[in-house]
Every structure is written in structure tokens, then in C-alpha cells.
PDB file of C-alpha atoms in Angstrom:
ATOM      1  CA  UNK A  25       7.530  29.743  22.590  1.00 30.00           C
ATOM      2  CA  UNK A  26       5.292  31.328  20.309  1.00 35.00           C
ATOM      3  CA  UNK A  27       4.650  29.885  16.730  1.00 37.00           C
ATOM      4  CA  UNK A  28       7.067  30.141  14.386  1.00 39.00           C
ATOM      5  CA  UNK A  29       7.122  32.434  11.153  1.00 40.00           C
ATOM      6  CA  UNK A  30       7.747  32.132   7.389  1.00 40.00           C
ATOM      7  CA  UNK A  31       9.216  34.674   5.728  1.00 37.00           C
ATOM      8  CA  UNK A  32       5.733  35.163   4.624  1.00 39.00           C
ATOM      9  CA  UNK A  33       4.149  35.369   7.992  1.00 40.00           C
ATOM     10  CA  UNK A  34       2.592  32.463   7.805  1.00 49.00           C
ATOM     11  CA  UNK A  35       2.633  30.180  10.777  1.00 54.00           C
ATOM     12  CA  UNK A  36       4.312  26.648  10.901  1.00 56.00           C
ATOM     13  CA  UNK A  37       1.330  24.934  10.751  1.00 52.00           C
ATOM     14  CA  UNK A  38      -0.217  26.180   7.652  1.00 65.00           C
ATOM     15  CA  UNK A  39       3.314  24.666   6.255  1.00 86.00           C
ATOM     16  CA  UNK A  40       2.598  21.443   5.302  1.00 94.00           C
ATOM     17  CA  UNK A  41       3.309  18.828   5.442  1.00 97.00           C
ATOM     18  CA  UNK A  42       4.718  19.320   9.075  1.00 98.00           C
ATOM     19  CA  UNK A  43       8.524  17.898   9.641  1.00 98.00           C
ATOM     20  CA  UNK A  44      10.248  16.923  12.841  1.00 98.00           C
ATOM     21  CA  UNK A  45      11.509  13.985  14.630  1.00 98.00           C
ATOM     22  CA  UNK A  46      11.246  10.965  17.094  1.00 98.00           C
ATOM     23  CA  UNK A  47      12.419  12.797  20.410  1.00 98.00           C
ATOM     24  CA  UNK A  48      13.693  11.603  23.692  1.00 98.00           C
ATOM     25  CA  UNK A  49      11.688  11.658  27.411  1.00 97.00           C
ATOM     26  CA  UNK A  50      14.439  11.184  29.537  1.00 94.00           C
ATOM     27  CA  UNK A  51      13.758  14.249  31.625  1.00 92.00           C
ATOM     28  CA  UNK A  52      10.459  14.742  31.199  1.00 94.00           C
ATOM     29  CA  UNK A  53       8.834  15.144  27.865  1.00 96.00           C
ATOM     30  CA  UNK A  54       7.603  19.212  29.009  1.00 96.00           C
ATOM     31  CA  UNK A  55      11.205  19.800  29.384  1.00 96.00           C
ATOM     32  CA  UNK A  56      13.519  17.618  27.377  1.00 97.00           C
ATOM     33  CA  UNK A  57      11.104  16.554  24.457  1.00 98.00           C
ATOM     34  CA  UNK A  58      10.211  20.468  23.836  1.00 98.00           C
ATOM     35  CA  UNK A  59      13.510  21.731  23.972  1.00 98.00           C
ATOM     36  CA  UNK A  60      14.441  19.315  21.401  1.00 98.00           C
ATOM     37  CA  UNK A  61      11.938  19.945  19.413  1.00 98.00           C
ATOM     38  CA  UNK A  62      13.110  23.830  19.301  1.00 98.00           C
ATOM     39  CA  UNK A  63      16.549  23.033  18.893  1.00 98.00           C
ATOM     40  CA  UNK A  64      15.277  21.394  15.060  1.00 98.00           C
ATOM     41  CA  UNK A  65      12.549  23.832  14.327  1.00 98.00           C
ATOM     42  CA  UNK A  66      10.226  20.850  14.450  1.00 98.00           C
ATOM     43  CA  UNK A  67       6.593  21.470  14.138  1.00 98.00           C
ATOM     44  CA  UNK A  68       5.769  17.734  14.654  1.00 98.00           C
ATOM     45  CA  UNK A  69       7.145  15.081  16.874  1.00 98.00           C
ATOM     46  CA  UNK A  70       6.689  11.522  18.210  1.00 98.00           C
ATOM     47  CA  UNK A  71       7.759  10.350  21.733  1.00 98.00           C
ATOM     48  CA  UNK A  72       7.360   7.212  23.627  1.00 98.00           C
ATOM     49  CA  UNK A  73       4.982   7.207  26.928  1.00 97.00           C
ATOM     50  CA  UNK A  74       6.521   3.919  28.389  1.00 97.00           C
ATOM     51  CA  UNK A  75       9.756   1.932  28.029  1.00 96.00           C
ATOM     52  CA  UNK A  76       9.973   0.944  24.202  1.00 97.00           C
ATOM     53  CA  UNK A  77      11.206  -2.435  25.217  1.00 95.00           C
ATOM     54  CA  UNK A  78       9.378  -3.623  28.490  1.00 97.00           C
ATOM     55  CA  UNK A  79       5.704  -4.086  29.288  1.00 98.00           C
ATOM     56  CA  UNK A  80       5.924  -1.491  31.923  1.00 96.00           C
ATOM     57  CA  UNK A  81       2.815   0.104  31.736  1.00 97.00           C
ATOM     58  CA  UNK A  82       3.005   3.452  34.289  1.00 96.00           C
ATOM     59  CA  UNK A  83       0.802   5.942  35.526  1.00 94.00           C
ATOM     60  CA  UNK A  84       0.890   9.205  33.847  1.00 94.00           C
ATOM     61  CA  UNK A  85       1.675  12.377  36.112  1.00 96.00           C
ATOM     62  CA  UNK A  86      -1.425  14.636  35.330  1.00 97.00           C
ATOM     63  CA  UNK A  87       0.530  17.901  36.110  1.00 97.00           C
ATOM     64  CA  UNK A  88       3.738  17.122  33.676  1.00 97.00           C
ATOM     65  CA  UNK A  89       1.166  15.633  31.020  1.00 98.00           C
ATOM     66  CA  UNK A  90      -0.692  19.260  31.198  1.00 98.00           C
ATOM     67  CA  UNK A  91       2.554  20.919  31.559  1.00 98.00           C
ATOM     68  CA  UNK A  92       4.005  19.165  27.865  1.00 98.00           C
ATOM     69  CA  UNK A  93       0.037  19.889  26.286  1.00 98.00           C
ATOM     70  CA  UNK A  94       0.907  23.773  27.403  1.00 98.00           C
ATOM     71  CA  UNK A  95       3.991  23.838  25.520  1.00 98.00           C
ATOM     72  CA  UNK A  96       2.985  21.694  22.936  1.00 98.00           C
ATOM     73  CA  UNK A  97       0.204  23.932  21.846  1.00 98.00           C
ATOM     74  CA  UNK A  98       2.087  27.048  22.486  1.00 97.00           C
ATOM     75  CA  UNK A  99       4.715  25.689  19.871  1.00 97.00           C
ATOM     76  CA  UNK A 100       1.600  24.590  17.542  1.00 97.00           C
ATOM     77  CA  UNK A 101       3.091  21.146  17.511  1.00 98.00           C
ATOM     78  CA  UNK A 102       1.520  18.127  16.125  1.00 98.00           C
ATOM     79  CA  UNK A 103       2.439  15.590  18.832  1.00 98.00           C
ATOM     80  CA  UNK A 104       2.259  11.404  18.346  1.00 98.00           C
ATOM     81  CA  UNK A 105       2.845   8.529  20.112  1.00 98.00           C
ATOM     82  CA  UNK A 106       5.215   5.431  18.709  1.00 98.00           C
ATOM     83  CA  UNK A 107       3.581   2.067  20.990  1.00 98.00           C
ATOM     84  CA  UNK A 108       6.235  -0.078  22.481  1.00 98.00           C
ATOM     85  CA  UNK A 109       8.328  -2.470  20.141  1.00 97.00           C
ATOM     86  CA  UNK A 110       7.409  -5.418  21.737  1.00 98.00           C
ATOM     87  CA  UNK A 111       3.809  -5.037  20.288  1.00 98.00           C
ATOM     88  CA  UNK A 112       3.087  -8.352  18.485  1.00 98.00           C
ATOM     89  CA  UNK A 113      -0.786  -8.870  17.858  1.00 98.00           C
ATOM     90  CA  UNK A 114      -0.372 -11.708  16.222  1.00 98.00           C
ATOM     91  CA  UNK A 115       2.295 -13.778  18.277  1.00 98.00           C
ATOM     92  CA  UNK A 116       1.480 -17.465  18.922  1.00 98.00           C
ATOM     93  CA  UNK A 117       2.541 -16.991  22.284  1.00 98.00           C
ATOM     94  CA  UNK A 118      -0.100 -16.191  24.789  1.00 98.00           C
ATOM     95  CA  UNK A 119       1.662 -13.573  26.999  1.00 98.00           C
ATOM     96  CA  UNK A 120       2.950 -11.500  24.175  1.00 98.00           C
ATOM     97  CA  UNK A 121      -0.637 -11.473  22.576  1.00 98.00           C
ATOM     98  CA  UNK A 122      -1.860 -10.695  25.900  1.00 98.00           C
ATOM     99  CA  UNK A 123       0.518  -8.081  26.861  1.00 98.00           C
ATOM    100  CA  UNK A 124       0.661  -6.344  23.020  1.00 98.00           C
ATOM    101  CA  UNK A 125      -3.351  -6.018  23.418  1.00 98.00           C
ATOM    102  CA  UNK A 126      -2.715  -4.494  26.643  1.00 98.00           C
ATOM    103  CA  UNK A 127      -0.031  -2.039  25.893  1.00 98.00           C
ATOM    104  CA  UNK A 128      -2.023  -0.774  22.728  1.00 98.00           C
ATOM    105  CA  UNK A 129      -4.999   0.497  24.581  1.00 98.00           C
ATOM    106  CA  UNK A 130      -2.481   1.970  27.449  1.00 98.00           C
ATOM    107  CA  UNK A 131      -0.680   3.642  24.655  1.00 98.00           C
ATOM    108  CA  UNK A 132      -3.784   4.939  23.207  1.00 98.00           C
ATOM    109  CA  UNK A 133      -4.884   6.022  26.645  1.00 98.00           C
ATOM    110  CA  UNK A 134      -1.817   7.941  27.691  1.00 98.00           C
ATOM    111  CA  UNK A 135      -1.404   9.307  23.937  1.00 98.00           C
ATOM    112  CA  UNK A 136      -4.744  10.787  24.694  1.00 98.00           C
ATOM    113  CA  UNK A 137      -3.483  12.076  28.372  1.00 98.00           C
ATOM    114  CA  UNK A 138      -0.697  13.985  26.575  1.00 98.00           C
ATOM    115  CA  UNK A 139      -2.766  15.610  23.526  1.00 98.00           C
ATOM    116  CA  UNK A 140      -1.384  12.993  21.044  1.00 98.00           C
ATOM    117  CA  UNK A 141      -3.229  12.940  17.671  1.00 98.00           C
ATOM    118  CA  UNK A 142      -1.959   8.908  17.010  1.00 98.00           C
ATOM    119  CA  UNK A 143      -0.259   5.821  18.416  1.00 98.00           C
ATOM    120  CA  UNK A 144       1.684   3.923  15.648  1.00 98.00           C
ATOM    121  CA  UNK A 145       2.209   0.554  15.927  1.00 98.00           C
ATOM    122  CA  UNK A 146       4.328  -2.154  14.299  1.00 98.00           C
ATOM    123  CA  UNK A 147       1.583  -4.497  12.021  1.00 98.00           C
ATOM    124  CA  UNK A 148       3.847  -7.458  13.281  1.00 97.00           C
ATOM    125  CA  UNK A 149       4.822 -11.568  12.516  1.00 98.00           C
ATOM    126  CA  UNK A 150       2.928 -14.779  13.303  1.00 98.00           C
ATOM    127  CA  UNK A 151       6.002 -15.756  14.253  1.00 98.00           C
ATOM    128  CA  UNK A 152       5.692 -19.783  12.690  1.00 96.00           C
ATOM    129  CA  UNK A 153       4.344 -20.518   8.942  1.00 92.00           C
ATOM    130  CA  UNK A 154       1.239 -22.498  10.389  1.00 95.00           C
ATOM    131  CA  UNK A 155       0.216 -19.449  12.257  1.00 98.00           C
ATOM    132  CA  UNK A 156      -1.197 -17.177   9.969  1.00 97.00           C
ATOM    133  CA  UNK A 157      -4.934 -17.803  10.177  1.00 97.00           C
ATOM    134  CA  UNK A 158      -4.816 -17.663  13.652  1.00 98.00           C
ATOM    135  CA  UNK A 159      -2.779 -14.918  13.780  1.00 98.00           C
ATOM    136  CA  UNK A 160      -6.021 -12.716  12.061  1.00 98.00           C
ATOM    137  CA  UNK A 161      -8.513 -13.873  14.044  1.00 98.00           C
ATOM    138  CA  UNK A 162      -6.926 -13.137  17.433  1.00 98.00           C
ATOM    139  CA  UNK A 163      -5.781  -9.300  16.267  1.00 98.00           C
ATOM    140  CA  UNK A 164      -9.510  -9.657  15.099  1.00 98.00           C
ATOM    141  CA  UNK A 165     -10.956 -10.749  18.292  1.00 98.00           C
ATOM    142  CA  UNK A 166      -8.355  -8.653  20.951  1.00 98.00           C
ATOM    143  CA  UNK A 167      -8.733  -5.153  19.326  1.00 98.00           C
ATOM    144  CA  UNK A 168     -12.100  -4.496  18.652  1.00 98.00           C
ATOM    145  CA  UNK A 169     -13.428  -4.192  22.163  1.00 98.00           C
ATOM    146  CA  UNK A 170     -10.465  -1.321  22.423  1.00 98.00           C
ATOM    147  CA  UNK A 171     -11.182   0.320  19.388  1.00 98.00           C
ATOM    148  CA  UNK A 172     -14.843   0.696  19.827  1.00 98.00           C
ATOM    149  CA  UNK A 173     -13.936   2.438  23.175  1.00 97.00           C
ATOM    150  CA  UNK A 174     -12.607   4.959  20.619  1.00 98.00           C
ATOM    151  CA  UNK A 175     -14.537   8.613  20.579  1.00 96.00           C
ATOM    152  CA  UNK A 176     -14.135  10.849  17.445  1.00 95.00           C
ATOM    153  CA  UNK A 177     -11.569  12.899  19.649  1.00 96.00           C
ATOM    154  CA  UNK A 178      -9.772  10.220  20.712  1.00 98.00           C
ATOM    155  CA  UNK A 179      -6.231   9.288  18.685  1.00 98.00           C
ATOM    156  CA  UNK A 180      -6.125   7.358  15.960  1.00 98.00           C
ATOM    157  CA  UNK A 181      -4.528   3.796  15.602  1.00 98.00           C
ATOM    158  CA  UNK A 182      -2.133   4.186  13.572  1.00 99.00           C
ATOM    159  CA  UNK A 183      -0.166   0.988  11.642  1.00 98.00           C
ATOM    160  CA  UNK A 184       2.970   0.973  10.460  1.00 98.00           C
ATOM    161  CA  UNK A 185       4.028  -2.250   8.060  1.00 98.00           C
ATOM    162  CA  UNK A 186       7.398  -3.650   8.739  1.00 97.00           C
ATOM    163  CA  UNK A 187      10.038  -4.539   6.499  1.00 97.00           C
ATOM    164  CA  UNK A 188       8.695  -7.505   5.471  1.00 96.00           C
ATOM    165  CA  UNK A 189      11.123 -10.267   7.199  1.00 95.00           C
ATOM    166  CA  UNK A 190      10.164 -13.860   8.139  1.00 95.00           C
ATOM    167  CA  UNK A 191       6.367 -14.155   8.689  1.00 96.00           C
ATOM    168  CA  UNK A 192       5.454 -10.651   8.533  1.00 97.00           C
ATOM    169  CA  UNK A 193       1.664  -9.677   8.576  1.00 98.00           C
ATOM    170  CA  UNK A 194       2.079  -7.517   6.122  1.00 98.00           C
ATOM    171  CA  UNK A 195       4.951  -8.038   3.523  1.00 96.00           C
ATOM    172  CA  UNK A 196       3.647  -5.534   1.116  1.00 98.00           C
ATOM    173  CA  UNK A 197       1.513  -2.563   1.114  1.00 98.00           C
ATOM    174  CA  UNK A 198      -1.856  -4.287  -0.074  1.00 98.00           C
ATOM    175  CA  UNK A 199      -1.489  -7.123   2.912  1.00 98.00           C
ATOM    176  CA  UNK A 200      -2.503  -3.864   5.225  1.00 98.00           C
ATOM    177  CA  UNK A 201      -5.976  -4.604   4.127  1.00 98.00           C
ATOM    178  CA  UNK A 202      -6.360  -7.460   6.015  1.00 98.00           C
ATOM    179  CA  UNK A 203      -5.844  -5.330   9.867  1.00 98.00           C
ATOM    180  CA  UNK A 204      -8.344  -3.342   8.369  1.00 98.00           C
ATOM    181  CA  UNK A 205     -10.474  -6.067   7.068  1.00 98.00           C
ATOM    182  CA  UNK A 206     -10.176  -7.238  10.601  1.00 98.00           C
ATOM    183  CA  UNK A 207     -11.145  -4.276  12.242  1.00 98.00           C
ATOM    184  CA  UNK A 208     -14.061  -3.912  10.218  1.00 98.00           C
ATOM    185  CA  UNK A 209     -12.259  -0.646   8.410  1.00 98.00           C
ATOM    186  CA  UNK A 210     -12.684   1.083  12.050  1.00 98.00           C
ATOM    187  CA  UNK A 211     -13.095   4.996  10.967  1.00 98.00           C
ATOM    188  CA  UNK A 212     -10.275   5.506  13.468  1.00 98.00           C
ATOM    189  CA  UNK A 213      -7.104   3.064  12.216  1.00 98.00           C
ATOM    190  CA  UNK A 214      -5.192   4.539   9.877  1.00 98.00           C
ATOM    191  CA  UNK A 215      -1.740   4.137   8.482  1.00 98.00           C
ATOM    192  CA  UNK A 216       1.673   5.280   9.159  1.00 98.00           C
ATOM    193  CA  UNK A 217       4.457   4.311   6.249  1.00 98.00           C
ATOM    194  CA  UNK A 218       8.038   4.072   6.940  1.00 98.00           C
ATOM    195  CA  UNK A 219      10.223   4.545   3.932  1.00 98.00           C
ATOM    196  CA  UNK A 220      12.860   2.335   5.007  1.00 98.00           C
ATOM    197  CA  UNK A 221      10.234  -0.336   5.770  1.00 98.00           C
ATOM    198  CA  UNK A 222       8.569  -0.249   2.259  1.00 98.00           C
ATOM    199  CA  UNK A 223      11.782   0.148   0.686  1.00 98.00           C
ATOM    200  CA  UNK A 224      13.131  -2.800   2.431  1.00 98.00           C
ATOM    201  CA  UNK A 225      10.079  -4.900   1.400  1.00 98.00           C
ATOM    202  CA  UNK A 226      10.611  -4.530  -2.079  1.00 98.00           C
ATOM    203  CA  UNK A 227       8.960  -1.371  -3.212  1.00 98.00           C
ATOM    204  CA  UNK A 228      11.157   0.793  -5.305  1.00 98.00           C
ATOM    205  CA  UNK A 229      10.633   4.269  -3.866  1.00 98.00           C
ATOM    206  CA  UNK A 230      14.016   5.161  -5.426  1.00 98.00           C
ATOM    207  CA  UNK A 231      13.244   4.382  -8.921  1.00 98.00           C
ATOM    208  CA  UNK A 232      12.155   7.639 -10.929  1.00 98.00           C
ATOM    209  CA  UNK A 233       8.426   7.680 -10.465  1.00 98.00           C
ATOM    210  CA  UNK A 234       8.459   5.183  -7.430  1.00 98.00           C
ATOM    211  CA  UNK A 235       7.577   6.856  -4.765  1.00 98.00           C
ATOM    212  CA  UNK A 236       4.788   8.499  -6.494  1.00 98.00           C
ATOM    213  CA  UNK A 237       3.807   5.215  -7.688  1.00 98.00           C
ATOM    214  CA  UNK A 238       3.960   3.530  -3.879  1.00 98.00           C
ATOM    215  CA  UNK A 239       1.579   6.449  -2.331  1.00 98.00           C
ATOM    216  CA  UNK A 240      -0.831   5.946  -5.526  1.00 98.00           C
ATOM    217  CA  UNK A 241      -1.079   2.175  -4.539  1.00 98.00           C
ATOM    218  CA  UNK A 242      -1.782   3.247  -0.654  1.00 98.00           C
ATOM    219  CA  UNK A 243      -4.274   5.983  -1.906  1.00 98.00           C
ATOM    220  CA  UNK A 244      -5.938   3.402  -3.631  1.00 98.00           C
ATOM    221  CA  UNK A 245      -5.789   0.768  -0.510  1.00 98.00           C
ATOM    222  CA  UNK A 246      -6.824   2.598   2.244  1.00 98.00           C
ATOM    223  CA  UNK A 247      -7.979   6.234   0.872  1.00 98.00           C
ATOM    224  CA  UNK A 248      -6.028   9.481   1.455  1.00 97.00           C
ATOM    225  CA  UNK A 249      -8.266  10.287   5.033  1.00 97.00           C
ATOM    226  CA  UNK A 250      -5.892   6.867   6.717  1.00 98.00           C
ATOM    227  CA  UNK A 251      -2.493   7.942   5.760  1.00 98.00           C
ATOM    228  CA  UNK A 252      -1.958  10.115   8.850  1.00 98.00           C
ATOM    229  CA  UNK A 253       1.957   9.627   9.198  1.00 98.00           C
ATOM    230  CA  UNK A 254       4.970   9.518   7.352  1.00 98.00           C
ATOM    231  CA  UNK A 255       8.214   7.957   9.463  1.00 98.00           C
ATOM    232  CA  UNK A 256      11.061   9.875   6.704  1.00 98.00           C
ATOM    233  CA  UNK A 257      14.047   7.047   6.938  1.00 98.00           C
ATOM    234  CA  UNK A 258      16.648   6.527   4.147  1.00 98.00           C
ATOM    235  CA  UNK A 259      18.163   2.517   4.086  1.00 98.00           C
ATOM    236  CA  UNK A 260      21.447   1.675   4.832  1.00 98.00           C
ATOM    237  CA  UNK A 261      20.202  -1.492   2.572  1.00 98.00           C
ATOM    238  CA  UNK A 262      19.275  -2.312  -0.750  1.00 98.00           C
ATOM    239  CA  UNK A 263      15.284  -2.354  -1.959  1.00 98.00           C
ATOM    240  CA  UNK A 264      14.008  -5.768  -1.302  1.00 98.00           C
ATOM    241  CA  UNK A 265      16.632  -6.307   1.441  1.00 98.00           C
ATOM    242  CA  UNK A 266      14.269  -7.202   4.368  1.00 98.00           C
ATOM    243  CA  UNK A 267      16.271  -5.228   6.722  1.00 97.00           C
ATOM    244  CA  UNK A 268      15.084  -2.450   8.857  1.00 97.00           C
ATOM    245  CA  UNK A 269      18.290  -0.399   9.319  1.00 98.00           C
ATOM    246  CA  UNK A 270      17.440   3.292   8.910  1.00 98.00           C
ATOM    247  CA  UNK A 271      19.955   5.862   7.763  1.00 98.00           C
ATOM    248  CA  UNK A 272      20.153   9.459   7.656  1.00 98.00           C
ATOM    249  CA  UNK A 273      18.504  11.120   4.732  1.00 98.00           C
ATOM    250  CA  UNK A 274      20.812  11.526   1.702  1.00 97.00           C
ATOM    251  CA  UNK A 275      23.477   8.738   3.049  1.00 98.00           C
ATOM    252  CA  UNK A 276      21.617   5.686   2.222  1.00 98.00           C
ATOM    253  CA  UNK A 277      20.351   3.910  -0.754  1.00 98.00           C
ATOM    254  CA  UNK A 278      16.780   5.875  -0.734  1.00 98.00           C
ATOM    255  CA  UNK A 279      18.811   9.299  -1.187  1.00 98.00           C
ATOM    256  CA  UNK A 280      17.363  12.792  -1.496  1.00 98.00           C
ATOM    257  CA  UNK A 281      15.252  13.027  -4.597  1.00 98.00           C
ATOM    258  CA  UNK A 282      12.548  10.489  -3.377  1.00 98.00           C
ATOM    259  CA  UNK A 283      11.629  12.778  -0.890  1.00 98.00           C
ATOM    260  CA  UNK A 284      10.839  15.618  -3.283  1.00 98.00           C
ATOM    261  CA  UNK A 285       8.134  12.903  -4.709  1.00 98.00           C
ATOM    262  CA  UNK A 286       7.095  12.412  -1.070  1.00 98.00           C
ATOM    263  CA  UNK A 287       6.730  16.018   0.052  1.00 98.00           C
ATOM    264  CA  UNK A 288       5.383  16.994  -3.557  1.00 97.00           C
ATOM    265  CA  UNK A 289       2.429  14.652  -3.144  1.00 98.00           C
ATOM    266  CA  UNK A 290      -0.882  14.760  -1.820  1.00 96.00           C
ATOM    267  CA  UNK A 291      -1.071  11.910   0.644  1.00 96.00           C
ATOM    268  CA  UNK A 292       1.109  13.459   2.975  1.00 96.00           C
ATOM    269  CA  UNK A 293       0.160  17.313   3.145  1.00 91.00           C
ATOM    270  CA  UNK A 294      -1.919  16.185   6.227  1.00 93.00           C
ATOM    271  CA  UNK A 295       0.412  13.497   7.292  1.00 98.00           C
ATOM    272  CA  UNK A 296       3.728  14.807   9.354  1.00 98.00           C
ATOM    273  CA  UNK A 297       7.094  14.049   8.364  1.00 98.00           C
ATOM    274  CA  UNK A 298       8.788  12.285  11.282  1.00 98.00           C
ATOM    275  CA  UNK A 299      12.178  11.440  11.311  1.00 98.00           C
ATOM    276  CA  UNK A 300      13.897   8.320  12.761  1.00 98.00           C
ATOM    277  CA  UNK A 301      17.405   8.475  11.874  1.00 98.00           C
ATOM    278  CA  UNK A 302      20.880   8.137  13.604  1.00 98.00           C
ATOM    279  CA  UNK A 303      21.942  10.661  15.709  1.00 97.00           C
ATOM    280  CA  UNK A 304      20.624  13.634  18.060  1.00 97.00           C
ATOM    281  CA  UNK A 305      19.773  17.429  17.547  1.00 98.00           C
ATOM    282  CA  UNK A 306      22.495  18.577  15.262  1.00 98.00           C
ATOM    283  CA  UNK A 307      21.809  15.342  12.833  1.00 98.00           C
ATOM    284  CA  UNK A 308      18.202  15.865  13.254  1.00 98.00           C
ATOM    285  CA  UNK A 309      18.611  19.821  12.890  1.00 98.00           C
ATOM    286  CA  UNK A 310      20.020  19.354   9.213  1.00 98.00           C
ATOM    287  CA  UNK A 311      17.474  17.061   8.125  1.00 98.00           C
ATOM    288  CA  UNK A 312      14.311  18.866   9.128  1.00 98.00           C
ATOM    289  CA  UNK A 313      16.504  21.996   6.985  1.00 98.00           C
ATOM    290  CA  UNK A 314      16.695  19.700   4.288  1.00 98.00           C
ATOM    291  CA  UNK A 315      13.417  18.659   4.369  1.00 98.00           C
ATOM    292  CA  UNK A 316      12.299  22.122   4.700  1.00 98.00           C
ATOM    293  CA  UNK A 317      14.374  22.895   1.633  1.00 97.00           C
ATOM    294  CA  UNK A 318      12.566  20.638  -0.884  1.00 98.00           C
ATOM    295  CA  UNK A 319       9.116  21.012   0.430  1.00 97.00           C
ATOM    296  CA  UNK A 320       9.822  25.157  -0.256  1.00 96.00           C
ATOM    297  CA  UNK A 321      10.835  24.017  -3.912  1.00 95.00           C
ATOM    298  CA  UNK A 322       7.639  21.282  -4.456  1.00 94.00           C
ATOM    299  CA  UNK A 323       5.256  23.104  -2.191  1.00 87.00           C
ATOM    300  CA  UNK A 324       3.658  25.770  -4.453  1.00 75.00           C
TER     301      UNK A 324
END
């Protein structure tokens, strides 16, 4: 499929910031992850490379992965990888730490294989109040060899904070300075935000002002060149709820006119908008519209 046109002419990519959606695999990502991605105009997506909720760690098949790059380029889409849930750097159990150190680099690896520009993954819980300290120096100690494997053409790491529940690594935005702090500030980790996530750990994106006011405060933590990806959730709960349950954009307690803060500002012109909401194509379909909608009226 050949890239899309404005009205104006212009492709999809000079459209920013780019909108589209987590996808499904089952079928192959060249066939089933593209079509989806045409069925919602997307011009960005993200897609898991391994089971989301096993440490199954296969092969990748070098012909499909070329196949998917074809398409993927011939669609001009920007193309990421979401690292299985399980992920836990900072688990005081030995396996999970193990495995989660593990299944990053293979995530990175096959995000690579597949022409991915970033791997997101969850920042995480030490699990029991007495584990913090330990917590930091074994993300410390287990990630660097991977990330200075890293080339500049490589993906970035990207990390996503939670929604701040139990013993969370990071509970609020300026608590992501301490993976980077670990990782030395690695020139390849950057972030991804969730707006359920930060909404759910207590910072009021709804508010008039808010969301501009939360991207300011990451700007200021990490710099604009580490926000890299946006995952565009409403809440089905309340700000400060410390409950990751997303909803579809305009049904939840975020609503619509956040977003027009989001699009409008400059932290995410280079960052995608990816949605992970209820539902399929048609859901998805109207979203990316309305998304495409208010970054028309903010995007000058």
C-alpha cells in the first residue's frame, strides 16, 4: 500500500504526531498486523514478538520478519515493540529477575529483526517494602551489559511507569530518574507514558492545564530527545486510583479535551500516539479519527 495522502498531499508521516494502535499477531504480523493497521488508517503501531504472558522466547522466521519490514515501510509505518508483561527487573525472586533480564534483550533483539524503532517495558515493583535498595542495584547490575550491546541503530529501551500500586518503582513521574540514574542515563533508554498509568498515579491530566503541566515536568526530567512514545488510554477510574484499567477515549474519566493538550504539545510531535483501548478495528478505527480530528484543529 502506498503512503497515504492529506488533503494537502502531504504524506502520513510528515503528520505528526503519528496515531495508531496496539495490533494483534495471530496470523502473522505481515498479514494480520498490516491489515489492521489499514483498516484504522494507522501510521504507527505496536505488536508483541512473543507471548505477552509466558517466557517463551522463539526464534524469529527471517522471511515473515522481511516480509512485515516490506509492508511496513511501504505503508511508512512507525513500528514498536511492547516486551512481555511478566517483565519485573526488580522482583526479589530470582527466576523472574532472571527471566525479565532475559526477555528484555530478546525483545530488543527481535524488535530489531522486525524494523522496530523501541521495546517498551513496564518500570515494575520490588514486590516487598524491604526490597527497594536491592531492587536498584540488580536492574543496575542485569541491564547494563545489554544496553551497552546497543548500536546507534539499534531500538531504543523504552520505559513505561505503571500506575503506581503496591511497591511500584516508580510511583510518580520524577521516580523514573532513578532507571536512568541506574543506567548511567544510557543515550538509548527513553520513556514511554501511558495516560491511564499517570492518571492513575495521581497526576491530574484532566484538570485544565494538567496535561500540559505533566509533559512540562517529564520535559524537565528526562529532556524532550527520551519521550519517544505516547500509549493514548482514557481511565475507567478516578485520578489517584492506582488502577490500571484503560478505557476508550472519551468514555472514561480522562475524556477528550486532555488529548488536545497532548497532541497540541511539543513532547510528543516525535513520539507516536498508540492506542490501547477495548475493542478491535471498528473501536480502534474511531479513535485514530478522533485523534486525527483534534491534532487537525491543534496542529498548525
Amino acid at each position: 500500500m502506498a503512503t497515504s495522502k492529506s488533503a494537502k498531499g502531504e504524506s502520513k508521516s510528515k503528520i505528526l504526531p503519528r496515531l495508531g494502535a496496539h495490533v494483534p499477531t495471530t496470523g502473522g504480523m505481515a498479514k494480520r498486523s498490516i491489515s489492521y493497521a489499514k483498516d484504522i488508517n494507522a501510521s504507527a503501531i505496536q505488536v508483541f514478538t512473543s507471548s505477552p504472558r509466558a517466557w517463551a522466547m522463539p526464534e524469529g522466521n527471517p522471511e515473515a520478519d522481511q516480509k512485515f519490514k516490506e509492508l511496513a515501510n511501504e505503508m511508512d509505518l512507525a513500528v514498536y515493540v511492547h516486551a512481555p508483561f511478566l517483565i519485573n527487573l526488580g522482583s526479589p525472586t530470582q527466576s523472574t529477575y532472571e527471566n525479565s533480564v532475559a526477555s528484555t534483550a530478546y525483545s530488543l533483539k527481535r524488535a530489531k529483526e522486525i524494523g522496530a524503532l523501541g521495546v517498551v517495558i513496564h518500570t515494575g515493583s520490588a514486590v516487598e517494602e524491604g526490597y527497594v535498595n536491592q531492587a536498584w542495584k540488580q536492574i543496575s547490575k542485569g541491564i547494563k551489559p545489554v544496553l551497552k550491546k546497543l548500536k546507534e541503530d539499534d531500538p531504543w529501551l523504552l520505559l513505561e511507569p505503571t500506575a503506581g500500586q503496591g511497591q511500584s518503582l516508580v510511583k510518580l513521574l520524577p521516580d523514573i530518574t532513578k532507571y536512568l540514574d541506574a543506567w548511567d542515563w544510557h543515550p538509548k533508554v527513553g520513556v514511554c507514558l501511558d495516560t491511564c498509568h499517570v492518571f492513575a498515579a495521581g497526576h491530574d491530566i484532566k484538570k485544565k492545564g494538567g496535561m500540559t503541566e505533566t509533559l512540562d515536568l517529564l520535559v524537565k526530567l528526562v529532556g524532550l530527545e527520551r519521550i519517544k512514545l505516547i500509549h493514548a488510554n482514557d481511565s475507567m477510574d478516578v485520578c489517584g486510583s492506582l488502577k490500571d484499567r484503560h478505557q476508550n477515549i472519551g468514555d472514561g474519566h480522562i475524556g477528550t479535551a486532555p488529548f488536545e493538550e497532548l497532541i497540541a504539545h511539543k513532547a510528543v510531535q516525535n513520539a507516536p500516539l498508540i492506542l490501547e483501548t477495548p475493542g478491535m478495528e471498528i473501536e480502534h478505527g474511531k479513535e485514530v479519527a478522533i485523534f486525527e480530528k483534534i491534532r487537525a484543529k491543534v496542529i498548525k
